[in-house]
Tab-separated table of C-alpha atoms and ligand atoms in Angstrom:
chain	number	residue	atom	x	y	z
D	1	MET	CA	18.084	-16.299	3.381
D	2	ALA	CA	14.535	-17.795	3.151
D	3	LEU	CA	12.371	-15.601	2.794
D	4	ARG	CA	10.269	-14.983	6.568
D	5	PHE	CA	8.046	-13.370	7.245
D	6	LYS	CA	6.182	-12.548	10.614
D	7	ASN	CA	3.184	-13.513	11.467
D	8	SER	CA	1.100	-12.275	13.266
D	9	PHE	CA	-1.228	-15.237	14.415
D	10	SER	CA	2.874	-16.684	15.954
D	11	ARG	CA	4.021	-13.693	16.298
D	12	VAL	CA	7.262	-14.661	15.497
D	13	LYS	CA	8.887	-14.397	11.785
D	14	GLU	CA	8.228	-18.033	9.722
D	15	ASP	CA	10.334	-19.078	6.694
D	16	PHE	CA	7.573	-18.397	3.802
D	17	VAL	CA	6.160	-21.633	2.154
D	18	PRO	CA	3.807	-21.222	-0.369
D	19	ILE	CA	0.490	-23.646	0.056
D	20	GLU	CA	1.010	-24.109	-3.613
D	21	ASP	CA	4.918	-24.630	-5.446
D	22	GLY	CA	5.098	-21.957	-7.493
D	23	LYS	CA	2.242	-19.731	-6.290
D	24	VAL	CA	1.059	-16.888	-3.575
D	25	LYS	CA	-2.402	-16.272	-3.536
D	26	ILE	CA	-2.927	-12.893	-0.903
D	27	TYR	CA	-5.782	-11.016	0.200
D	28	THR	CA	-5.594	-7.160	1.217
D	29	CYS	CA	-8.797	-5.378	2.674
D	30	GLY	CA	-9.441	-2.828	0.384
D	31	PRO	CA	-10.788	0.709	1.303
D	32	THR	CA	-14.584	1.562	2.550
D	33	VAL	CA	-15.102	4.177	-0.253
D	34	TYR	CA	-17.380	7.077	1.441
D	35	ASN	CA	-14.460	9.273	1.187
D	36	PHE	CA	-10.986	10.044	-0.665
D	37	GLN	CA	-8.379	7.591	0.609
D	38	HIS	CA	-5.877	9.242	3.324
D	39	ILE	CA	-1.740	8.222	2.725
D	40	GLY	CA	-1.947	6.633	6.070
D	41	ASN	CA	-4.702	4.144	4.695
D	42	PHE	CA	-2.318	4.016	0.893
D	43	ARG	CA	1.157	3.118	3.526
D	44	THR	CA	-0.603	-0.121	4.140
D	45	PHE	CA	-1.187	-0.785	0.542
D	46	MET	CA	1.625	0.249	-0.468
D	47	TRP	CA	3.107	-2.677	1.316
D	48	GLY	CA	1.123	-5.127	0.622
D	49	ASP	CA	2.421	-3.640	-3.277
D	50	ILE	CA	6.350	-4.237	-2.515
D	51	LEU	CA	5.025	-7.441	-1.108
D	52	ARG	CA	3.137	-8.519	-4.037
D	53	ARG	CA	6.610	-7.043	-6.219
D	54	TYR	CA	9.202	-8.928	-3.850
D	55	LEU	CA	7.716	-12.129	-4.715
D	56	LYS	CA	7.526	-11.773	-8.250
D	57	TYR	CA	11.010	-10.176	-8.425
D	58	LYS	CA	11.437	-14.294	-6.802
D	59	LYS	CA	9.070	-15.340	-9.713
D	60	TYR	CA	6.323	-16.881	-7.890
D	61	ASP	CA	3.510	-16.329	-9.846
D	62	VAL	CA	0.614	-14.075	-7.486
D	63	THR	CA	-2.715	-13.638	-7.515
D	64	TYR	CA	-3.224	-10.691	-5.539
D	65	VAL	CA	-6.741	-9.575	-4.478
D	66	MET	CA	-8.337	-6.590	-3.289
D	67	ASN	CA	-11.982	-5.615	-2.402
D	68	ILE	CA	-13.775	-2.213	-2.710
D	69	THR	CA	-16.049	-2.074	0.982
D	70	ASP	CA	-18.972	-0.350	-1.052
D	71	ILE	CA	-21.872	-0.710	1.904
D	72	ASP	CA	-21.545	0.437	4.691
D	73	ASP	CA	-23.017	2.302	7.796
D	74	LYS	CA	-20.903	5.387	6.639
D	75	ILE	CA	-21.842	5.096	3.091
D	76	ILE	CA	-25.746	5.006	4.158
D	77	ARG	CA	-25.283	7.919	6.352
D	78	ASP	CA	-23.204	10.309	3.948
D	79	SER	CA	-24.876	8.778	0.370
D	80	GLN	CA	-28.186	10.010	2.524
D	81	ALA	CA	-26.237	13.175	3.533
D	82	GLN	CA	-25.971	14.250	-0.076
D	83	LYS	CA	-29.524	12.584	-1.255
D	84	LYS	CA	-27.020	10.354	-3.764
D	85	SER	CA	-27.864	6.928	-5.061
D	86	ARG	CA	-25.611	4.358	-2.799
D	87	LYS	CA	-23.917	3.246	-6.429
D	88	GLU	CA	-23.616	7.025	-7.734
D	89	PHE	CA	-21.546	7.899	-4.046
D	90	ILE	CA	-19.753	5.537	-4.468
D	91	GLN	CA	-18.395	5.529	-8.028
D	92	THR	CA	-16.453	8.876	-7.062
D	93	TYR	CA	-14.369	7.141	-4.478
D	94	VAL	CA	-13.426	4.502	-6.289
D	95	ASP	CA	-12.566	6.223	-9.675
D	96	ALA	CA	-10.582	8.472	-6.821
D	97	PHE	CA	-8.806	4.535	-5.516
D	98	LEU	CA	-8.098	4.199	-8.742
D	99	GLU	CA	-6.293	7.284	-10.150
D	100	ASP	CA	-4.440	7.416	-6.845
D	101	LEU	CA	-2.973	4.258	-6.842
D	102	ASP	CA	-1.891	5.084	-10.436
D	103	SER	CA	-0.406	7.757	-9.234
D	104	LEU	CA	0.448	6.201	-6.713
D	105	GLY	CA	3.093	4.174	-9.129
D	106	PHE	CA	0.722	0.627	-7.649
D	107	LEU	CA	0.964	-3.138	-9.566
D	108	LYS	CA	-3.566	-3.562	-10.277
D	109	PRO	CA	-4.953	-5.717	-7.941
D	110	ASP	CA	-5.510	-8.932	-10.274
D	111	VAL	CA	-9.022	-9.688	-8.626
D	112	GLN	CA	-10.962	-6.478	-7.468
D	113	PRO	CA	-13.807	-7.429	-5.872
D	114	TYR	CA	-17.263	-5.156	-4.717
D	115	ALA	CA	-18.593	-6.163	-2.247
D	116	THR	CA	-22.467	-5.505	-2.963
D	117	ASP	CA	-21.283	-8.181	-6.171
D	118	HIS	CA	-20.914	-10.782	-3.115
D	119	ILE	CA	-24.216	-10.436	-1.066
D	120	ASP	CA	-24.402	-14.515	-2.805
D	121	GLY	CA	-22.219	-15.641	-1.445
D	122	MET	CA	-22.725	-14.256	1.706
D	123	VAL	CA	-26.418	-14.733	2.728
D	124	GLU	CA	-25.302	-19.129	2.089
D	125	MET	CA	-22.198	-18.393	4.080
D	126	ILE	CA	-24.511	-17.021	6.881
D	127	GLN	CA	-26.899	-20.562	5.909
D	128	LYS	CA	-24.060	-22.535	6.298
D	129	LEU	CA	-22.748	-20.721	9.999
D	130	VAL	CA	-26.045	-21.233	11.345
D	131	GLU	CA	-26.651	-24.944	10.241
D	132	ARG	CA	-22.619	-25.719	11.457
D	133	GLY	CA	-23.683	-24.021	15.412
D	134	PHE	CA	-21.661	-21.250	14.961
D	135	ALA	CA	-24.350	-17.987	14.244
D	136	TYR	CA	-28.179	-17.319	15.278
D	137	GLU	CA	-30.781	-15.509	14.617
D	138	ILE	CA	-32.224	-12.364	16.192
D	139	GLY	CA	-35.232	-9.992	14.871
D	140	GLY	CA	-33.958	-11.503	11.026
D	141	ASN	CA	-30.471	-10.182	12.702
D	142	TYR	CA	-28.007	-12.526	11.899
D	143	TYR	CA	-25.115	-13.033	15.037
D	144	TYR	CA	-21.980	-14.737	14.756
D	145	LYS	CA	-21.762	-16.687	18.666
D	146	ILE	CA	-17.776	-16.911	19.594
D	147	SER	CA	-18.162	-18.768	21.877
D	148	ALA	CA	-19.154	-21.923	19.437
D	149	PHE	CA	-15.604	-21.350	17.806
D	150	LYS	CA	-13.638	-22.582	19.493
D	151	ASP	CA	-10.274	-20.388	19.028
D	152	TYR	CA	-11.595	-16.915	18.975
D	153	GLY	CA	-9.561	-14.202	20.305
D	154	LYS	CA	-5.871	-15.925	19.042
D	155	LEU	CA	-5.030	-13.499	16.708
D	156	ALA	CA	-5.627	-10.829	18.734
D	157	ASN	CA	-4.440	-12.508	22.155
D	158	LEU	CA	-7.726	-11.945	23.602
D	159	ASP	CA	-8.611	-13.045	27.186
D	160	MET	CA	-11.638	-15.040	26.106
D	161	ASP	CA	-12.539	-16.127	30.200
D	162	GLY	CA	-13.591	-12.140	30.725
D	163	LEU	CA	-16.200	-12.341	28.294
D	164	LYS	CA	-19.721	-12.188	28.627
D	165	VAL	CA	-21.168	-14.676	26.590
D	166	GLY	CA	-24.567	-13.678	24.537
D	167	ALA	CA	-22.721	-10.421	24.252
D	168	ARG	CA	-24.222	-8.927	21.130
D	169	VAL	CA	-22.457	-6.080	19.043
D	170	SER	CA	-23.944	-4.913	16.055
D	171	ALA	CA	-21.308	-2.152	14.573
D	172	ASP	CA	-18.863	-3.121	12.569
D	173	GLU	CA	-16.606	-1.125	14.626
D	174	TYR	CA	-15.659	-2.160	18.447
D	175	GLU	CA	-12.924	-1.900	21.197
D	176	LYS	CA	-11.087	-5.321	21.933
D	177	ASP	CA	-13.121	-5.531	25.443
D	178	SER	CA	-16.420	-4.976	23.467
D	179	ALA	CA	-15.547	-8.418	22.068
D	180	SER	CA	-19.047	-10.078	21.994
D	181	ASP	CA	-21.257	-12.062	19.823
D	182	PHE	CA	-21.013	-9.376	16.091
D	183	ALA	CA	-23.623	-8.721	13.498
D	184	LEU	CA	-24.066	-10.972	10.349
D	185	TRP	CA	-26.401	-9.415	8.947
D	186	LYS	CA	-28.685	-6.384	9.724
D	187	ALA	CA	-32.292	-6.189	9.316
D	188	TYR	CA	-33.200	-3.749	7.155
D	189	GLN	CA	-34.280	-0.266	9.131
D	190	GLU	CA	-35.651	2.380	8.102
D	191	THR	CA	-33.492	4.991	8.299
D	192	ASP	CA	-31.544	2.616	5.653
D	193	GLY	CA	-34.053	3.857	3.116
D	194	ASP	CA	-33.601	2.102	-0.211
D	195	ILE	CA	-30.170	0.551	0.748
D	196	PHE	CA	-31.072	-3.592	1.393
D	197	TRP	CA	-31.145	-6.104	-0.323
D	198	ASP	CA	-33.698	-8.947	-0.534
D	199	THR	CA	-32.673	-12.621	0.157
D	200	PRO	CA	-34.172	-15.775	1.827
D	201	ILE	CA	-32.234	-14.728	4.703
D	202	GLY	CA	-34.513	-11.892	4.830
D	203	LYS	CA	-33.939	-7.412	3.873
D	204	GLY	CA	-30.722	-5.304	5.078
D	205	ARG	CA	-27.207	-6.148	4.595
D	206	PRO	CA	-24.417	-7.076	5.104
D	207	GLY	CA	-21.911	-6.578	8.392
D	208	TRP	CA	-19.205	-6.025	7.399
D	209	HIS	CA	-16.662	-8.556	8.485
D	210	ILE	CA	-18.225	-11.501	6.400
D	211	GLU	CA	-17.682	-9.834	2.624
D	212	CYS	CA	-13.988	-10.537	3.445
D	213	SER	CA	-14.397	-14.032	3.777
D	214	VAL	CA	-16.701	-14.907	1.370
D	215	MET	CA	-13.969	-12.602	-1.721
D	216	SER	CA	-11.659	-14.179	-0.202
D	217	GLN	CA	-13.123	-17.763	-0.511
D	218	LYS	CA	-14.052	-17.215	-3.977
D	219	TYR	CA	-11.496	-16.103	-5.409
D	220	LEU	CA	-8.815	-17.550	-3.784
D	221	GLY	CA	-9.999	-20.811	-2.179
D	222	ASN	CA	-10.759	-21.954	1.675
D	223	HIS	CA	-6.918	-21.815	2.199
D	224	PHE	CA	-4.660	-19.473	1.179
D	225	ASP	CA	-1.190	-17.632	1.609
D	226	ILE	CA	-1.215	-14.464	3.036
D	227	HIS	CA	-2.979	-11.683	4.013
D	228	THR	CA	-2.346	-8.498	4.324
D	229	GLY	CA	-4.434	-4.832	6.447
D	230	GLY	CA	-2.922	-2.277	9.333
D	231	VAL	CA	-2.602	-3.079	12.813
D	232	ASP	CA	-6.227	-1.703	13.239
D	233	LEU	CA	-7.334	-4.774	11.023
D	234	MET	CA	-6.349	-6.747	13.294
D	235	PHE	CA	-9.691	-7.152	16.153
D	236	PRO	CA	-11.802	-6.938	15.280
D	237	HIS	CA	-12.102	-7.827	11.741
D	238	HIS	CA	-9.385	-10.320	10.867
D	239	GLU	CA	-10.425	-12.177	14.168
D	240	ASN	CA	-13.964	-11.821	13.217
D	241	GLU	CA	-12.797	-13.322	9.410
D	242	ILE	CA	-10.884	-15.912	10.516
D	243	ALA	CA	-14.222	-17.297	13.171
D	244	GLN	CA	-16.372	-16.711	9.788
D	245	SER	CA	-13.643	-18.639	7.428
D	246	GLU	CA	-13.229	-21.760	9.598
D	247	GLY	CA	-16.494	-21.827	10.940
D	248	CYS	CA	-17.896	-22.436	7.301
D	249	THR	CA	-14.645	-24.599	6.351
D	250	GLY	CA	-13.956	-26.500	9.797
D	251	SER	CA	-9.848	-26.284	9.007
D	252	LYS	CA	-7.212	-23.110	8.083
D	253	SER	CA	-7.786	-20.188	6.303
D	254	VAL	CA	-4.996	-17.790	5.992
D	255	ASN	CA	-1.154	-19.050	6.357
D	256	TYR	CA	0.341	-16.199	7.360
D	257	TRP	CA	-0.754	-13.262	8.072
D	258	LEU	CA	1.077	-9.438	7.711
D	259	HIS	CA	-0.015	-6.383	9.924
D	260	GLY	CA	1.272	-3.345	8.989
D	261	GLU	CA	2.391	0.178	11.629
D	262	HIS	CA	0.468	2.577	11.206
D	263	LEU	CA	1.036	6.497	9.330
D	264	ILE	CA	1.032	8.584	12.101
D	265	VAL	CA	1.221	12.079	12.815
D	266	GLU	CA	1.844	13.554	16.173
D	267	GLY	CA	1.397	10.498	18.026
D	268	LYS	CA	-1.401	9.542	16.639
D	269	LYS	CA	-2.352	7.778	14.000
D	270	MET	CA	-3.363	9.326	11.232
D	271	SER	CA	-7.467	8.820	10.713
D	272	LYS	CA	-10.622	10.816	8.916
D	273	SER	CA	-11.918	11.074	12.040
D	274	VAL	CA	-9.229	12.324	14.076
D	275	GLY	CA	-8.700	14.853	11.037
D	276	ASN	CA	-5.210	14.832	11.083
D	277	PHE	CA	-4.799	13.167	7.869
D	278	PHE	CA	-3.826	14.260	3.529
D	279	THR	CA	-4.925	12.995	0.669
D	280	LEU	CA	-2.364	11.741	-1.822
D	281	ARG	CA	-4.273	14.546	-3.746
D	282	ASP	CA	-3.881	16.869	-0.785
D	283	ILE	CA	-0.181	16.255	-1.305
D	284	ILE	CA	-0.391	16.649	-5.526
D	285	GLU	CA	-1.174	19.913	-5.218
D	286	LYS	CA	1.122	21.294	-2.751
D	287	GLY	CA	3.722	20.630	-5.086
D	288	TYR	CA	4.871	16.483	-5.099
D	289	ALA	CA	4.512	14.110	-8.007
D	290	GLY	CA	2.411	10.910	-5.958
D	291	VAL	CA	6.195	8.661	-6.279
D	292	VAL	CA	7.552	10.562	-4.081
D	293	VAL	CA	4.953	9.368	-1.860
D	294	ARG	CA	5.979	6.025	-2.423
D	295	TYR	CA	8.826	6.497	-1.805
D	296	LEU	CA	8.430	7.750	1.761
D	297	LEU	CA	5.924	5.295	2.731
D	298	SER	CA	7.861	2.654	1.186
D	299	SER	CA	11.282	3.661	2.752
D	300	THR	CA	9.827	2.157	6.494
D	301	TYR	CA	10.180	-1.021	8.318
D	302	TYR	CA	6.612	-1.801	7.293
D	303	ARG	CA	6.053	-3.019	11.560
D	304	GLN	CA	7.307	0.026	12.328
D	305	GLN	CA	5.284	3.616	13.112
D	306	LEU	CA	5.955	6.518	10.096
D	307	ASN	CA	5.677	9.877	11.280
D	308	PHE	CA	4.035	11.971	8.978
D	309	THR	CA	6.333	15.733	8.004
D	310	PHE	CA	7.361	17.619	4.682
D	311	GLN	CA	10.144	17.679	5.902
D	312	GLY	CA	10.309	13.934	5.795
D	313	LEU	CA	8.642	13.904	1.880
D	314	ASP	CA	11.298	16.460	1.338
D	315	ALA	CA	14.570	14.130	2.260
D	316	ALA	CA	12.636	11.235	0.267
D	317	ARG	CA	12.272	13.459	-2.851
D	318	SER	CA	15.957	14.085	-2.381
D	319	SER	CA	16.824	10.597	-2.178
D	320	LEU	CA	14.283	9.527	-4.943
D	321	GLU	CA	16.824	12.806	-6.852
D	322	ARG	CA	19.903	11.331	-6.539
D	323	TYR	CA	18.271	7.031	-7.399
D	324	ASN	CA	16.959	8.618	-10.822
D	325	ASP	CA	20.065	11.067	-11.374
D	326	PHE	CA	22.260	7.411	-10.942
D	327	ILE	CA	20.310	5.961	-13.860
D	328	THR	CA	19.978	8.530	-16.071
D	329	ASN	CA	23.490	8.824	-15.892
D	330	LEU	CA	24.427	5.716	-16.076
D	331	GLU	CA	22.444	5.462	-19.322
D	332	SER	CA	24.591	8.439	-19.960
D	333	TYR	CA	27.796	7.001	-18.830
D	334	ALA	CA	29.765	6.253	-22.527
D	335	GLY	CA	31.854	3.966	-20.147
D	336	GLY	CA	35.923	3.809	-19.669
D	337	GLU	CA	38.737	0.770	-18.644
D	338	SER	CA	37.916	-1.729	-16.001
D	339	ASP	CA	39.453	-2.867	-12.892
D	340	ASN	CA	37.346	-5.468	-12.890
D	341	SER	CA	35.754	-4.788	-9.173
D	342	ALA	CA	31.927	-4.384	-10.738
D	343	ALA	CA	30.732	-7.527	-10.436
D	344	GLU	CA	31.653	-7.905	-6.640
D	345	PHE	CA	29.640	-5.204	-6.006
D	346	ILE	CA	27.044	-5.777	-8.352
D	347	ALA	CA	26.976	-8.916	-6.701
D	348	LYS	CA	28.167	-7.889	-2.949
D	349	THR	CA	24.065	-5.664	-3.725
D	350	LYS	CA	21.577	-7.757	-4.640
D	351	LYS	CA	22.584	-10.357	-2.364
D	352	GLY	CA	22.512	-7.666	0.449
D	353	PHE	CA	19.028	-6.728	-1.768
D	354	GLU	CA	17.307	-9.799	-0.824
D	355	ASP	CA	18.384	-10.613	2.506
D	356	ALA	CA	16.638	-7.101	3.187
D	357	LEU	CA	13.415	-7.699	1.447
D	358	ASP	CA	14.251	-11.647	2.898
D	359	ASP	CA	14.093	-10.475	6.168
D	360	ASP	CA	10.041	-9.468	6.543
D	361	LEU	CA	10.135	-7.133	3.928
D	362	ASN	CA	13.074	-4.977	5.189
D	363	VAL	CA	13.243	-1.927	2.483
D	364	SER	CA	14.880	-0.046	4.686
D	365	GLY	CA	18.006	-2.239	4.933
D	366	ALA	CA	17.525	-2.616	1.121
D	367	LEU	CA	17.784	0.105	-0.270
D	368	GLY	CA	20.865	1.633	2.200
D	369	VAL	CA	22.140	-1.482	0.317
D	370	VAL	CA	21.715	0.289	-2.893
D	371	PHE	CA	22.613	3.446	-2.002
D	372	ASP	CA	25.864	2.060	-1.293
D	373	PHE	CA	25.429	0.449	-4.930
D	374	ILE	CA	24.557	3.803	-5.933
D	375	ARG	CA	28.122	5.746	-4.572
D	376	ASP	CA	30.381	2.585	-5.539
D	377	ILE	CA	29.985	2.675	-9.006
D	378	ASN	CA	29.762	7.082	-9.096
D	379	ARG	CA	32.992	6.353	-7.441
D	380	LEU	CA	34.126	3.888	-9.835
D	381	LYS	CA	32.795	6.315	-12.576
D	382	ALA	CA	34.419	8.925	-11.810
D	383	GLU	CA	38.182	5.915	-11.022
D	384	ASN	CA	36.975	5.539	-14.404
D	385	LYS	CA	36.615	2.371	-13.544
D	386	LEU	CA	34.008	0.837	-14.970
D	387	SER	CA	33.319	-0.142	-18.988
D	388	ALA	CA	30.442	-0.267	-20.690
D	389	ASP	CA	30.199	-3.511	-20.259
D	390	GLU	CA	29.931	-3.563	-16.843
D	391	ARG	CA	27.855	-0.201	-16.824
D	392	ASP	CA	24.755	-2.066	-18.721
D	393	ASN	CA	25.129	-5.019	-15.951
D	394	ALA	CA	24.798	-2.113	-13.191
D	395	LEU	CA	21.452	-1.196	-14.900
D	396	THR	CA	20.448	-3.657	-15.274
D	397	ALA	CA	21.127	-4.814	-12.050
D	398	MET	CA	19.495	-1.708	-10.583
D	399	LEU	CA	15.990	-1.699	-12.987
D	400	SER	CA	15.709	-5.110	-11.481
D	401	PHE	CA	15.705	-4.084	-7.942
D	402	ASP	CA	13.605	-1.321	-9.460
D	403	SER	CA	11.429	-3.802	-10.466
D	404	VAL	CA	10.526	-3.769	-6.844
D	405	LEU	CA	10.283	-0.347	-5.990
D	406	ASN	CA	9.041	1.250	-8.715
D	407	PHE	CA	10.761	4.660	-7.665
D	408	ARG	CA	11.863	4.960	-11.837
D	409	TYR	CA	10.196	7.844	-13.306
D	410	HIS	CA	10.108	9.361	-16.738
D	411	ILE	CA	9.213	13.132	-16.558
D	412	SER	CA	8.282	14.238	-20.235
D	413	SER	CA	9.629	17.988	-21.236
D	414	ASP	CA	7.624	19.353	-23.886
D	415	ASP	CA	9.643	21.720	-26.308
D	416	SER	CA	7.535	24.273	-26.260
D	417	ASP	CA	8.168	24.038	-22.472
D	418	SER	CA	12.193	23.854	-22.967
D	419	SER	CA	12.377	26.251	-25.381
D	420	GLU	CA	11.694	28.705	-22.737
D	421	ILE	CA	13.319	27.846	-20.152
D	422	GLU	CA	16.774	27.538	-22.859
D	423	SER	CA	16.453	31.098	-23.145
D	424	LEU	CA	16.584	31.910	-19.541
D	425	ILE	CA	19.033	29.250	-18.486
D	426	GLN	CA	21.355	31.341	-22.058
D	427	GLN	CA	19.969	34.904	-19.723
D	428	ARG	CA	21.219	33.538	-16.550
D	429	ALA	CA	24.937	33.081	-18.824
D	430	ASP	CA	24.964	36.280	-20.114
D	431	ALA	CA	23.750	37.768	-16.474
D	432	LYS	CA	26.442	36.088	-14.108
D	433	LYS	CA	28.815	36.697	-17.663
D	434	ASN	CA	28.063	40.726	-17.030
D	435	LYS	CA	28.775	39.782	-12.532
D	436	ASP	CA	25.045	39.573	-12.987
D	437	PHE	CA	24.909	37.839	-9.985
D	438	ALA	CA	21.079	39.129	-8.490
D	439	LEU	CA	19.432	38.445	-11.941
D	440	ALA	CA	21.362	35.064	-12.489
D	441	ASP	CA	20.085	34.449	-8.939
D	442	LYS	CA	17.059	35.272	-9.569
D	443	ILE	CA	16.379	33.308	-12.988
D	444	ARG	CA	17.591	29.795	-11.003
D	445	ALA	CA	15.483	31.085	-8.466
D	446	ASP	CA	11.383	31.664	-10.522
D	447	LEU	CA	12.682	28.289	-12.356
D	448	LEU	CA	13.361	26.912	-8.995
D	449	GLU	CA	9.629	28.052	-8.059
D	450	GLN	CA	7.692	26.783	-11.273
D	451	GLY	CA	9.764	23.334	-10.615
D	452	ILE	CA	12.997	23.457	-12.796
D	453	ILE	CA	15.962	22.228	-11.684
D	454	LEU	CA	19.225	23.992	-12.941
D	455	GLU	CA	22.592	21.684	-12.394
D	456	ASP	CA	25.544	23.840	-13.425
D	457	SER	CA	28.612	21.706	-14.696
D	458	ARG	CA	31.917	21.716	-17.361
D	459	ASP	CA	29.538	20.895	-19.947
D	460	GLY	CA	26.797	24.046	-18.970
D	461	THR	CA	24.040	24.095	-17.456
D	462	LYS	CA	20.999	21.196	-17.736
D	463	TRP	CA	17.665	20.975	-16.429
D	464	LYS	CA	14.764	18.492	-15.091
D	465	LYS	CA	12.478	18.986	-13.361
D	466	LYS	CA	10.914	18.619	-9.886
D	467	VAL	CA	9.120	15.445	-9.132
J	501	AMP	P1	-10.309	2.304	5.902
J	501	AMP	O1	-10.439	2.614	4.495
J	501	AMP	O2	-10.122	2.977	6.343
J	501	AMP	O3	-11.247	0.802	5.919
J	501	AMP	O4	-9.194	1.556	5.531
J	501	AMP	C1	-8.067	0.912	4.466
J	501	AMP	C2	-6.783	0.413	4.716
J	501	AMP	O5	-6.351	1.860	5.541
J	501	AMP	C3	-7.230	-0.047	6.685
J	501	AMP	O6	-5.944	-1.307	5.870
J	501	AMP	C4	-6.460	-0.111	7.617
J	501	AMP	O7	-5.537	-0.730	8.657
J	501	AMP	C5	-5.268	1.474	6.892
J	501	AMP	N1	-5.015	2.456	7.254
J	501	AMP	C6	-6.033	3.713	8.017
J	501	AMP	N2	-4.890	5.004	8.776
J	501	AMP	C7	-4.123	4.299	8.568
J	501	AMP	C8	-2.840	4.969	9.252
J	501	AMP	N3	-2.910	5.737	9.533
J	501	AMP	N4	-1.585	3.657	8.897
J	501	AMP	C9	-1.525	3.876	7.859
J	501	AMP	N5	-2.613	2.422	7.407
J	501	AMP	C10	-3.461	3.232	7.547
J	502	ZN	ZN1	-11.324	-7.483	5.266
């Protein structure tokens, strides 16, 4: 099957054909750094990471740009409330965001541009839009004239007949029914304090939408392959991006628009304004490793809503442990006879994995195939039908799947830790020998409380850390 994506623009699945053979250029709207990102935000970034990794798996040369929005109304409001400079204020959240990307096993973006480093480019684009009849100025503010762009509303499927021509909106975020001329540049107001730029189009600051048009053009060119974001960005943000970029160049800007559904909590979008959110830090504090969150966020098809619960997180942890135990145990398996069936399992799994991901990144389908593989190979092992060569081939296959999923974890256990655990394991074995099962159970429970899982087998008791 060929790789295909559901394109939000055409609303159907389309075969993926890159603009330049073997190369893929992707732009993702990055975070607005006025607070810690919640795990809903990370859901959207997560499938972007899987997309990128899968394209690399398919040997594409991928350029991935994710911007940082470091100027907007909320940043001005909250930095002023905290009596901090804009730069000092955002730095905390930029650092936290980068740390969180690391904890979640993301590949670093190839380019991570800051909006405020591109003010000159934004001014130039606004000037060009004025020249071309797509923008106008009123009292130092610049607005995009949506009636001048004939394709306005195509992405979000707006009914343009009902629009009031000439109505203007200055806020960056608004609903479909208030679609109007939107702000490209906001003239300086007293309340902006010392947050402004002195430019050839006046003193002020950019609107949100113009940022992404400028940064995507600068780093990916006027025409690039894929643009991603959450569904809430489709309107107005991406609709406005198209109007700006295409108004400026007169030609198509993006081939494939991919939008992911939300992470929800009890039927509502997880969001800062509703207050129903968890940051990654909240979850890690509750004893879950970042990779567990990675598993949970990536394992549902991105165009489906995902309901967040702690039970879901626990289930993700169990699946993740099964996945990792399989690899660890396979690595230490000496190899046995062969009944020549492993090669077929490997080929079938590779095909199933790729077919699922080729079909608009169906990660849950791909995982189903991988867990069938784990079951099949475990059975071969148990029946002594897996040779050392077949073991190596199975491992190579798993690791290539893992280059996309990145679920493999390596939890180090330092020595001091382990001697204490070993001694408790011995005490537990002694307690069992003495038929003091209450003590044996207590030792196991205490260790579990500290995140240590004991596993009894014929060869004695092994331990591992919980993720
Ligand atoms: P923001 O920092 O608000 O601009 O959001 C960054 C990204 O997170 C955008 O692509 C949003 O669409 C996305 N996003 C926000 N809330 C959620 C959610 N509950 N589930 C999934 N994605 C979200
Ligand atoms: Zn954007």
